[in-house]
Amino acid sequence: MGFSKDFMWGGAAAAHQIEGAYNEDGKGLNIWDVHTSLEGVVRYSEDAKVACDHYHRYKDDIKLFKEMGLKYYRFSISWARVLPNGVGQVNEKGLKFYSDLVDELLANGIEPIITLFHWDYPYELYCKGHWLNPDSPLWFEEYTKVVVDALSDRVKIWMTINEPQCIIGCGHWKGTHAPFQQLPMRDLVRMSHNIMLSHGRAVKYIREHAKQKCKVSFVPIAPVHIPENDSREAIEQAKADSFTLKHKGFFSICWWCDPILKGKYPEEAYELLGEDMITPSKEDMELISQPLDFITCNIYYSESFRIPNQYSSNAFQGVSRNSLGWVVDEKVMYWSAKFMYERYGLPYIIGENGFAGRDWVDLDGKIVDGNRIDYIRRYVKELMRAADEGVPVLGYLYWSVMDNFEWAEGYDERFGLIHVDYKTQARTIKESGRWFKKLIESNGEIVK
């Protein structure tokens, strides 16, 4: 059966990771602009002040996207570029950049997909309490209004918040991402709730005020546990392990997806969190669970239980890994699509999937990244397997369209289909990018 004829093939990137121009044309600062100055939080003390300089080079970059045959491009808006203080005065030059970007994509036959928030929280709002402030959902709604009013005449697909697990889990629980905090459980619960309220307000505003009929989603990470074998018992155990809070906390799927997609927090949250758990109002849960058109999941690796001083439950001696140490196991694509659809009943899009490597330019000028091609082939094949079995899989967006600032890992880790020489800003389409074009042209058939 394969993928549908209108399958959404594309690539993805995030504003802070590629744009640069961190203080140009009226842009305000975000928490990554400010907190990467802390000693030791980013490898080699690197930052994204220039990054890929996409802010100035977007037209040339879009030509490369077209050359690779991309049909969709998912990008995020820099909140502080549009609203330097997070609320209040609009920065018209910043808003014009995104308007021009949308126009350029459409002129090249590429459909824009906008993610409203991809981790770069405005610093001025951080100083007012950020996600802990009860007004933070209203701040996010104000920001949403500015962007939707300006771009929804041309943009049909909207995603509210990217990887909320990482916003809280990495940024405020483990302290590995900006603003590099480790806050108490009570704070994290309330921050999570405000993020979900922000999502709900954004969905509601898009539905009521977009200038054309739009489709709306949000973007959790959804790495599930892979069954140990094909028995019914093993499959049910893997599913149960995939949707539990135990050992996962704010990184779990169900902490975020159950409120947003089922209208209620997981029952075990009340048991595990005790007095730190909130008692949400009916009105809050109705707002949080605004109907969505599909669920967009970011998948890189399978989920596992971590065992101190031993291999995690999805690893073994010599297991295949990418350069970040993430286990490569393509079966997660099939089981994630299957488990997520069975639990939540929505069509399914891969919002991110990609391979981190340490690519370089060969003497002949090519970037021969065979591991990345094989990775994509493996994962897309398993996604097609889910589609063949009836899961409504709508699209696949590769992460990322180009090498970029990989957050706390700096620039060593390269995910891109396009190689970026950060000294010269020269771009080169990798062999994977050329193969990806063939993948799109075949509508995925070449993975069989």
Tab-separated table of C-alpha atoms in Angstrom:
chain	number	residue	atom	x	y	z
A	1	MET	CA	0.000	0.000	0.000
A	2	GLY	CA	2.783	2.462	0.885
A	3	PHE	CA	2.324	6.162	1.539
A	4	SER	CA	-0.524	8.266	0.163
A	5	LYS	CA	-0.011	10.312	-2.987
A	6	ASP	CA	-0.173	13.535	-0.968
A	7	PHE	CA	2.374	12.353	1.628
A	8	MET	CA	4.169	15.279	3.262
A	9	TRP	CA	7.889	14.969	2.493
A	10	GLY	CA	10.089	17.697	3.893
A	11	GLY	CA	12.698	18.941	6.287
A	12	ALA	CA	12.813	20.887	9.521
A	13	ALA	CA	14.913	23.439	11.392
A	14	ALA	CA	14.607	25.797	14.355
A	15	ALA	CA	15.082	29.554	14.488
A	16	HIS	CA	17.769	29.756	17.163
A	17	GLN	CA	19.813	26.953	15.635
A	18	ILE	CA	20.186	28.461	12.164
A	19	GLU	CA	19.234	32.139	11.972
A	20	GLY	CA	22.079	33.977	13.689
A	21	ALA	CA	21.628	37.774	13.651
A	22	TYR	CA	20.952	37.484	17.359
A	23	ASN	CA	20.807	41.257	17.979
A	24	GLU	CA	20.040	42.673	14.536
A	25	ASP	CA	17.060	44.636	13.275
A	26	GLY	CA	15.449	45.049	16.670
A	27	LYS	CA	15.505	41.429	17.832
A	28	GLY	CA	15.333	40.909	21.595
A	29	LEU	CA	17.400	38.371	23.507
A	30	ASN	CA	16.228	34.894	24.417
A	31	ILE	CA	17.396	32.561	27.187
A	32	TRP	CA	19.858	30.815	24.864
A	33	ASP	CA	21.385	34.150	23.833
A	34	VAL	CA	21.985	34.988	27.490
A	35	HIS	CA	22.585	31.730	29.352
A	36	THR	CA	25.080	30.158	26.965
A	37	SER	CA	27.551	32.639	28.439
A	38	LEU	CA	27.609	30.491	31.602
A	39	GLU	CA	30.867	28.600	31.875
A	40	GLY	CA	30.768	24.960	30.832
A	41	VAL	CA	27.162	24.686	29.702
A	42	VAL	CA	27.875	24.471	25.957
A	43	ARG	CA	30.720	22.482	24.456
A	44	TYR	CA	33.691	24.764	23.645
A	45	SER	CA	31.601	27.712	24.930
A	46	GLU	CA	30.012	27.994	21.487
A	47	ASP	CA	26.853	30.006	20.823
A	48	ALA	CA	24.373	30.754	18.044
A	49	LYS	CA	25.064	34.444	17.544
A	50	VAL	CA	25.917	33.710	13.900
A	51	ALA	CA	25.027	30.013	13.555
A	52	CYS	CA	24.217	29.356	9.859
A	53	ASP	CA	23.473	33.029	9.153
A	54	HIS	CA	20.146	31.912	7.691
A	55	TYR	CA	18.670	35.326	8.513
A	56	HIS	CA	20.764	36.811	5.704
A	57	ARG	CA	21.050	33.732	3.466
A	58	TYR	CA	17.523	32.321	3.510
A	59	LYS	CA	16.929	32.831	-0.222
A	60	ASP	CA	20.008	30.819	-1.158
A	61	ASP	CA	19.089	28.171	1.415
A	62	ILE	CA	15.597	27.816	-0.018
A	63	LYS	CA	17.097	27.260	-3.471
A	64	LEU	CA	18.953	24.293	-1.986
A	65	PHE	CA	15.747	23.029	-0.372
A	66	LYS	CA	14.110	23.144	-3.790
A	67	GLU	CA	17.087	21.394	-5.371
A	68	MET	CA	16.614	18.560	-2.861
A	69	GLY	CA	12.954	18.320	-3.822
A	70	LEU	CA	11.483	19.274	-0.436
A	71	LYS	CA	7.723	19.721	-0.525
A	72	TYR	CA	7.384	21.037	3.040
A	73	TYR	CA	9.640	23.027	5.312
A	74	ARG	CA	8.946	23.175	9.031
A	75	PHE	CA	10.609	26.127	10.749
A	76	SER	CA	10.092	27.961	14.015
A	77	ILE	CA	9.528	31.617	14.754
A	78	SER	CA	11.884	33.414	17.125
A	79	TRP	CA	9.465	34.884	19.667
A	80	ALA	CA	11.984	37.575	20.677
A	81	ARG	CA	12.627	38.546	17.067
A	82	VAL	CA	8.930	39.354	16.643
A	83	LEU	CA	8.285	40.703	20.158
A	84	PRO	CA	11.619	41.849	21.631
A	85	ASN	CA	10.158	42.051	25.135
A	86	GLY	CA	7.975	38.985	24.691
A	87	VAL	CA	4.829	41.139	24.774
A	88	GLY	CA	3.959	44.685	23.769
A	89	GLN	CA	5.720	46.420	20.911
A	90	VAL	CA	5.972	44.381	17.695
A	91	ASN	CA	9.277	44.404	15.835
A	92	GLU	CA	8.078	44.932	12.276
A	93	LYS	CA	11.475	44.102	10.740
A	94	GLY	CA	11.515	40.769	12.522
A	95	LEU	CA	7.964	39.982	11.441
A	96	LYS	CA	8.808	40.975	7.870
A	97	PHE	CA	11.671	38.460	7.830
A	98	TYR	CA	9.218	35.618	8.414
A	99	SER	CA	6.724	37.044	5.936
A	100	ASP	CA	9.461	37.216	3.295
A	101	LEU	CA	10.585	33.691	4.223
A	102	VAL	CA	7.056	32.354	3.704
A	103	ASP	CA	6.771	34.141	0.355
A	104	GLU	CA	10.104	32.750	-0.802
A	105	LEU	CA	9.132	29.206	0.160
A	106	LEU	CA	5.829	29.442	-1.684
A	107	ALA	CA	7.533	30.935	-4.742
A	108	ASN	CA	9.739	27.846	-4.815
A	109	GLY	CA	6.876	25.407	-4.464
A	110	ILE	CA	7.536	24.565	-0.810
A	111	GLU	CA	4.710	24.578	1.723
A	112	PRO	CA	5.614	26.321	5.016
A	113	ILE	CA	4.886	24.696	8.359
A	114	ILE	CA	5.278	27.033	11.323
A	115	THR	CA	6.260	25.970	14.824
A	116	LEU	CA	5.432	28.768	17.224
A	117	PHE	CA	7.875	27.796	19.961
A	118	HIS	CA	11.109	25.820	19.752
A	119	TRP	CA	12.829	26.502	23.093
A	120	ASP	CA	14.060	30.104	22.639
A	121	TYR	CA	12.042	31.790	25.391
A	122	PRO	CA	12.290	35.614	25.475
A	123	TYR	CA	14.732	36.718	28.162
A	124	GLU	CA	12.568	39.640	29.279
A	125	LEU	CA	9.729	37.241	30.088
A	126	TYR	CA	12.148	34.859	31.760
A	127	CYS	CA	12.948	37.724	34.119
A	128	LYS	CA	9.240	37.921	34.971
A	129	GLY	CA	9.000	34.282	35.979
A	130	HIS	CA	8.761	32.614	32.544
A	131	TRP	CA	6.549	29.480	32.530
A	132	LEU	CA	6.060	29.768	36.296
A	133	ASN	CA	4.192	33.046	35.943
A	134	PRO	CA	0.423	32.400	35.798
A	135	ASP	CA	0.208	35.043	33.062
A	136	SER	CA	2.580	33.071	30.790
A	137	PRO	CA	-0.283	31.472	28.796
A	138	LEU	CA	-1.622	34.971	28.086
A	139	TRP	CA	1.845	36.053	26.949
A	140	PHE	CA	1.978	33.113	24.567
A	141	GLU	CA	-1.485	33.909	23.246
A	142	GLU	CA	-0.439	37.499	22.536
A	143	TYR	CA	2.605	36.259	20.639
A	144	THR	CA	0.466	33.743	18.734
A	145	LYS	CA	-1.933	36.496	17.728
A	146	VAL	CA	0.842	38.606	16.201
A	147	VAL	CA	2.214	35.740	14.132
A	148	VAL	CA	-1.107	34.240	13.070
A	149	ASP	CA	-2.570	37.614	12.109
A	150	ALA	CA	0.469	38.288	9.910
A	151	LEU	CA	1.038	34.904	8.276
A	152	SER	CA	-2.116	32.780	8.332
A	153	ASP	CA	-3.225	34.132	4.955
A	154	ARG	CA	-0.400	32.011	3.490
A	155	VAL	CA	0.446	29.396	6.135
A	156	LYS	CA	-1.967	26.468	6.485
A	157	ILE	CA	-0.156	24.200	8.955
A	158	TRP	CA	0.684	25.285	12.504
A	159	MET	CA	2.461	23.535	15.353
A	160	THR	CA	2.320	25.101	18.759
A	161	ILE	CA	5.155	23.877	20.999
A	162	ASN	CA	8.107	21.655	20.150
A	163	GLU	CA	9.201	18.903	22.539
A	164	PRO	CA	7.728	20.129	25.823
A	165	GLN	CA	9.491	17.170	27.470
A	166	CYS	CA	12.813	18.844	26.706
A	167	ILE	CA	11.656	22.333	27.667
A	168	ILE	CA	10.957	21.159	31.205
A	169	GLY	CA	13.082	18.032	31.440
A	170	CYS	CA	16.301	19.455	30.014
A	171	GLY	CA	15.856	23.141	30.787
A	172	HIS	CA	14.441	23.104	34.303
A	173	TRP	CA	14.714	19.567	35.757
A	174	LYS	CA	18.081	18.158	34.662
A	175	GLY	CA	19.591	21.556	33.883
A	176	THR	CA	21.300	20.571	30.622
A	177	HIS	CA	19.595	23.165	28.397
A	178	ALA	CA	18.932	26.868	28.820
A	179	PRO	CA	18.232	28.296	31.301
A	180	PHE	CA	20.205	25.407	32.903
A	181	GLN	CA	18.068	25.173	36.028
A	182	GLN	CA	17.204	22.405	38.473
A	183	LEU	CA	13.905	23.337	40.048
A	184	PRO	CA	11.755	21.527	42.604
A	185	MET	CA	8.996	19.177	41.482
A	186	ARG	CA	6.225	21.535	42.536
A	187	ASP	CA	7.569	24.261	40.239
A	188	LEU	CA	7.941	21.851	37.338
A	189	VAL	CA	4.356	20.653	37.616
A	190	ARG	CA	3.056	24.215	37.472
A	191	MET	CA	5.348	25.140	34.614
A	192	SER	CA	4.133	22.113	32.675
A	193	HIS	CA	0.526	23.092	33.231
A	194	ASN	CA	1.184	26.626	32.024
A	195	ILE	CA	2.906	25.304	28.900
A	196	MET	CA	-0.149	23.179	28.159
A	197	LEU	CA	-2.458	26.129	28.772
A	198	SER	CA	-0.294	28.148	26.375
A	199	HIS	CA	-0.705	25.429	23.785
A	200	GLY	CA	-4.472	25.426	24.306
A	201	ARG	CA	-4.771	29.181	23.968
A	202	ALA	CA	-2.698	29.102	20.772
A	203	VAL	CA	-4.844	26.364	19.223
A	204	LYS	CA	-8.016	28.227	20.120
A	205	TYR	CA	-6.736	31.477	18.634
A	206	ILE	CA	-5.642	29.790	15.395
A	207	ARG	CA	-9.008	28.065	15.026
A	208	GLU	CA	-10.978	31.257	15.623
A	209	HIS	CA	-8.859	33.855	13.830
A	210	ALA	CA	-6.736	32.287	11.078
A	211	LYS	CA	-7.419	33.860	7.698
A	212	GLN	CA	-7.950	30.469	6.079
A	213	LYS	CA	-8.766	26.977	7.264
A	214	CYS	CA	-5.672	25.643	9.010
A	215	LYS	CA	-4.441	22.394	10.459
A	216	VAL	CA	-2.984	22.444	13.961
A	217	SER	CA	-0.768	20.097	15.962
A	218	PHE	CA	1.817	20.001	18.719
A	219	VAL	CA	5.146	18.197	18.783
A	220	PRO	CA	6.130	15.831	21.592
A	221	ILE	CA	9.006	13.396	21.478
A	222	ALA	CA	7.541	9.890	21.322
A	223	PRO	CA	10.243	7.248	21.684
A	224	VAL	CA	8.438	4.091	22.798
A	225	HIS	CA	9.667	0.794	24.178
A	226	ILE	CA	10.156	-1.927	21.582
A	227	PRO	CA	8.626	-5.334	22.439
A	228	GLU	CA	11.153	-8.030	23.299
A	229	ASN	CA	9.370	-10.414	20.916
A	230	ASP	CA	6.161	-10.720	18.900
A	231	SER	CA	4.065	-12.262	21.647
A	232	ARG	CA	0.925	-10.477	22.794
A	233	GLU	CA	2.332	-10.302	26.321
A	234	ALA	CA	5.565	-8.639	25.172
A	235	ILE	CA	3.683	-6.104	23.047
A	236	GLU	CA	1.320	-5.184	25.864
A	237	GLN	CA	4.248	-4.831	28.264
A	238	ALA	CA	6.107	-2.560	25.857
A	239	LYS	CA	2.999	-0.430	25.424
A	240	ALA	CA	2.519	-0.150	29.184
A	241	ASP	CA	6.187	0.772	29.629
A	242	SER	CA	5.862	3.433	26.903
A	243	PHE	CA	3.009	5.245	28.662
A	244	THR	CA	4.129	5.430	32.250
A	245	LEU	CA	5.534	8.214	34.397
A	246	LYS	CA	7.698	5.890	36.457
A	247	HIS	CA	11.435	6.456	35.916
A	248	LYS	CA	10.631	9.082	33.234
A	249	GLY	CA	8.830	11.945	34.936
A	250	PHE	CA	8.563	14.993	32.699
A	251	PHE	CA	10.181	13.157	29.776
A	252	SER	CA	7.251	10.748	29.565
A	253	ILE	CA	4.798	10.782	26.684
A	254	CYS	CA	1.656	10.501	28.788
A	255	TRP	CA	2.444	13.476	31.073
A	256	TRP	CA	1.950	15.750	28.052
A	257	CYS	CA	-0.171	13.809	25.590
A	258	ASP	CA	-2.855	12.597	27.969
A	259	PRO	CA	-3.918	16.124	29.042
A	260	ILE	CA	-3.666	17.524	25.513
A	261	LEU	CA	-5.193	14.587	23.644
A	262	LYS	CA	-7.390	12.919	26.290
A	263	GLY	CA	-8.290	15.891	28.486
A	264	LYS	CA	-6.898	14.504	31.740
A	265	TYR	CA	-3.631	13.911	33.532
A	266	PRO	CA	-2.493	10.293	33.950
A	267	GLU	CA	-3.930	8.753	37.121
A	268	GLU	CA	-0.493	7.727	38.338
A	269	ALA	CA	0.586	11.393	38.398
A	270	TYR	CA	-1.526	11.961	41.497
A	271	GLU	CA	0.022	8.962	43.222
A	272	LEU	CA	3.626	9.640	42.225
A	273	LEU	CA	3.634	13.415	42.723
A	274	GLY	CA	1.499	13.573	45.848
A	275	GLU	CA	1.220	17.094	47.252
A	276	ASP	CA	3.274	18.487	44.369
A	277	MET	CA	0.513	17.606	41.900
A	278	ILE	CA	-2.003	20.282	40.977
A	279	THR	CA	-5.788	19.885	40.931
A	280	PRO	CA	-6.660	21.318	37.509
A	281	SER	CA	-10.016	22.947	36.889
A	282	LYS	CA	-12.482	21.624	34.347
A	283	GLU	CA	-12.065	24.853	32.384
A	284	ASP	CA	-8.274	24.426	32.251
A	285	MET	CA	-8.521	20.874	30.941
A	286	GLU	CA	-11.073	21.883	28.320
A	287	LEU	CA	-8.712	24.617	27.128
A	288	ILE	CA	-5.681	22.331	27.131
A	289	SER	CA	-7.465	19.626	25.142
A	290	GLN	CA	-8.541	21.697	22.148
A	291	PRO	CA	-9.085	19.308	19.196
A	292	LEU	CA	-6.038	18.767	16.969
A	293	ASP	CA	-5.844	17.596	13.356
A	294	PHE	CA	-2.937	15.217	13.858
A	295	ILE	CA	-0.131	14.484	16.258
A	296	THR	CA	3.428	15.333	15.238
A	297	CYS	CA	6.093	13.167	16.856
A	298	ASN	CA	9.858	13.533	16.947
A	299	ILE	CA	11.577	10.133	16.878
A	300	TYR	CA	15.293	9.383	16.995
A	301	TYR	CA	15.781	6.374	19.276
A	302	SER	CA	13.794	3.806	21.219
A	303	GLU	CA	12.876	4.349	24.852
A	304	SER	CA	14.582	2.341	27.566
A	305	PHE	CA	14.982	1.932	31.273
A	306	ARG	CA	18.325	3.235	32.515
A	307	ILE	CA	20.311	0.848	34.701
A	308	PRO	CA	23.180	2.379	36.742
A	309	ASN	CA	26.615	1.282	35.518
A	310	GLN	CA	25.046	-1.062	32.961
A	311	TYR	CA	23.689	-0.880	29.449
A	312	SER	CA	20.196	0.594	29.236
A	313	SER	CA	17.424	-1.846	28.403
A	314	ASN	CA	17.593	-1.053	24.666
A	315	ALA	CA	21.375	-1.420	24.370
A	316	PHE	CA	24.061	-4.073	24.402
A	317	GLN	CA	27.771	-4.384	23.793
A	318	GLY	CA	28.570	-2.910	20.386
A	319	VAL	CA	25.065	-1.566	19.716
A	320	SER	CA	24.789	0.842	16.775
A	321	ARG	CA	24.801	4.472	17.875
A	322	ASN	CA	24.999	7.903	16.290
A	323	SER	CA	27.676	10.395	17.288
A	324	LEU	CA	25.553	11.595	20.216
A	325	GLY	CA	25.499	8.063	21.598
A	326	TRP	CA	21.824	7.519	20.775
A	327	VAL	CA	20.946	3.911	19.984
A	328	VAL	CA	19.953	3.323	16.365
A	329	ASP	CA	16.957	0.989	16.214
A	330	GLU	CA	14.561	1.673	13.386
A	331	LYS	CA	11.782	-0.522	14.801
A	332	VAL	CA	10.868	2.399	17.078
A	333	MET	CA	9.263	4.121	14.061
A	334	TYR	CA	6.793	1.295	13.604
A	335	TRP	CA	5.969	0.821	17.271
A	336	SER	CA	5.681	4.535	18.015
A	337	ALA	CA	3.215	5.058	15.163
A	338	LYS	CA	1.269	1.978	16.211
A	339	PHE	CA	1.165	2.688	19.961
A	340	MET	CA	0.446	6.411	19.580
A	341	TYR	CA	-2.423	5.777	17.162
A	342	GLU	CA	-3.921	3.056	19.352
A	343	ARG	CA	-3.822	5.316	22.421
A	344	TYR	CA	-4.769	8.682	20.934
A	345	GLY	CA	-6.516	7.903	17.637
A	346	LEU	CA	-5.050	10.768	15.603
A	347	PRO	CA	-3.243	10.748	12.253
A	348	TYR	CA	0.517	10.762	12.658
A	349	ILE	CA	3.386	12.842	11.264
A	350	ILE	CA	7.093	12.481	11.898
A	351	GLY	CA	8.110	16.040	12.756
A	352	GLU	CA	11.771	15.180	13.241
A	353	ASN	CA	13.935	12.164	12.537
A	354	GLY	CA	17.595	12.267	11.664
A	355	PHE	CA	21.122	11.029	12.115
A	356	ALA	CA	23.884	12.895	13.958
A	357	GLY	CA	27.360	12.313	12.551
A	358	ARG	CA	30.775	13.932	12.259
A	359	ASP	CA	30.682	14.557	8.498
A	360	TRP	CA	33.421	16.304	6.570
A	361	VAL	CA	34.066	17.404	2.991
A	362	ASP	CA	36.094	14.851	1.051
A	363	LEU	CA	39.017	15.886	-1.129
A	364	ASP	CA	36.767	15.678	-4.181
A	365	GLY	CA	34.337	18.146	-2.582
A	366	LYS	CA	31.625	15.611	-1.758
A	367	ILE	CA	30.194	14.694	1.633
A	368	VAL	CA	29.655	10.942	1.482
A	369	ASP	CA	27.434	10.194	4.468
A	370	GLY	CA	26.340	6.644	3.836
A	371	ASN	CA	25.391	6.041	7.462
A	372	ARG	CA	22.792	8.805	7.258
A	373	ILE	CA	21.311	7.397	4.054
A	374	ASP	CA	21.076	3.952	5.619
A	375	TYR	CA	19.544	5.412	8.770
A	376	ILE	CA	16.812	7.224	6.839
A	377	ARG	CA	16.144	4.142	4.715
A	378	ARG	CA	15.743	1.966	7.806
A	379	TYR	CA	13.478	4.350	9.675
A	380	VAL	CA	11.275	5.268	6.701
A	381	LYS	CA	10.847	1.576	5.879
A	382	GLU	CA	9.479	0.958	9.380
A	383	LEU	CA	7.220	4.010	9.080
A	384	MET	CA	5.862	2.582	5.837
A	385	ARG	CA	5.255	-0.711	7.616
A	386	ALA	CA	2.965	1.119	10.055
A	387	ALA	CA	1.174	2.820	7.155
A	388	ASP	CA	0.712	-0.541	5.428
A	389	GLU	CA	-1.021	-1.831	8.559
A	390	GLY	CA	-3.520	0.994	8.640
A	391	VAL	CA	-1.925	3.728	10.751
A	392	PRO	CA	-2.801	7.052	9.041
A	393	VAL	CA	0.754	8.304	8.526
A	394	LEU	CA	0.630	11.698	6.845
A	395	GLY	CA	4.246	12.793	6.516
A	396	TYR	CA	7.952	12.618	7.265
A	397	LEU	CA	10.081	15.699	7.983
A	398	TYR	CA	13.813	15.083	8.203
A	399	TRP	CA	15.864	16.789	10.910
A	400	SER	CA	17.580	18.816	9.889
A	401	VAL	CA	17.695	20.510	6.533
A	402	MET	CA	21.193	21.763	7.324
A	403	ASP	CA	23.916	21.364	9.918
A	404	ASN	CA	23.356	23.796	12.772
A	405	PHE	CA	23.929	24.773	16.386
A	406	GLU	CA	23.048	21.594	18.255
A	407	TRP	CA	22.193	23.308	21.545
A	408	ALA	CA	24.481	22.298	24.421
A	409	GLU	CA	26.487	20.077	22.049
A	410	GLY	CA	27.633	23.035	19.972
A	411	TYR	CA	28.605	22.494	16.341
A	412	ASP	CA	30.416	19.142	16.268
A	413	GLU	CA	27.237	17.112	15.828
A	414	ARG	CA	25.917	17.343	12.286
A	415	PHE	CA	22.361	16.266	11.441
A	416	GLY	CA	22.010	18.114	8.138
A	417	LEU	CA	21.225	17.067	4.606
A	418	ILE	CA	23.231	20.184	3.748
A	419	HIS	CA	26.780	20.643	5.063
A	420	VAL	CA	27.643	24.060	6.494
A	421	ASP	CA	31.236	25.286	6.697
A	422	TYR	CA	30.925	27.572	9.706
A	423	LYS	CA	34.086	29.508	8.847
A	424	THR	CA	32.943	30.484	5.369
A	425	GLN	CA	29.185	29.733	5.563
A	426	ALA	CA	29.558	27.705	2.367
A	427	ARG	CA	26.761	25.196	1.822
A	428	THR	CA	27.133	21.784	0.156
A	429	ILE	CA	24.349	19.277	-0.371
A	430	LYS	CA	25.485	15.964	1.089
A	431	GLU	CA	25.030	12.652	-0.675
A	432	SER	CA	22.154	12.042	1.753
A	433	GLY	CA	20.456	15.188	0.484
A	434	ARG	CA	20.685	13.980	-3.090
A	435	TRP	CA	19.416	10.548	-2.086
A	436	PHE	CA	16.590	12.183	-0.132
A	437	LYS	CA	15.393	13.776	-3.366
A	438	LYS	CA	15.126	10.306	-4.916
A	439	LEU	CA	13.259	9.113	-1.830
A	440	ILE	CA	10.700	11.887	-2.293
A	441	GLU	CA	10.397	11.289	-6.035
A	442	SER	CA	9.654	7.607	-5.379
A	443	ASN	CA	7.217	8.482	-2.565
A	444	GLY	CA	9.270	6.224	-0.328
A	445	GLU	CA	9.248	3.190	-2.602
A	446	ILE	CA	13.049	3.016	-2.845
A	447	VAL	CA	13.287	1.902	0.794
A	448	LYS	CA	11.613	-1.408	0.020
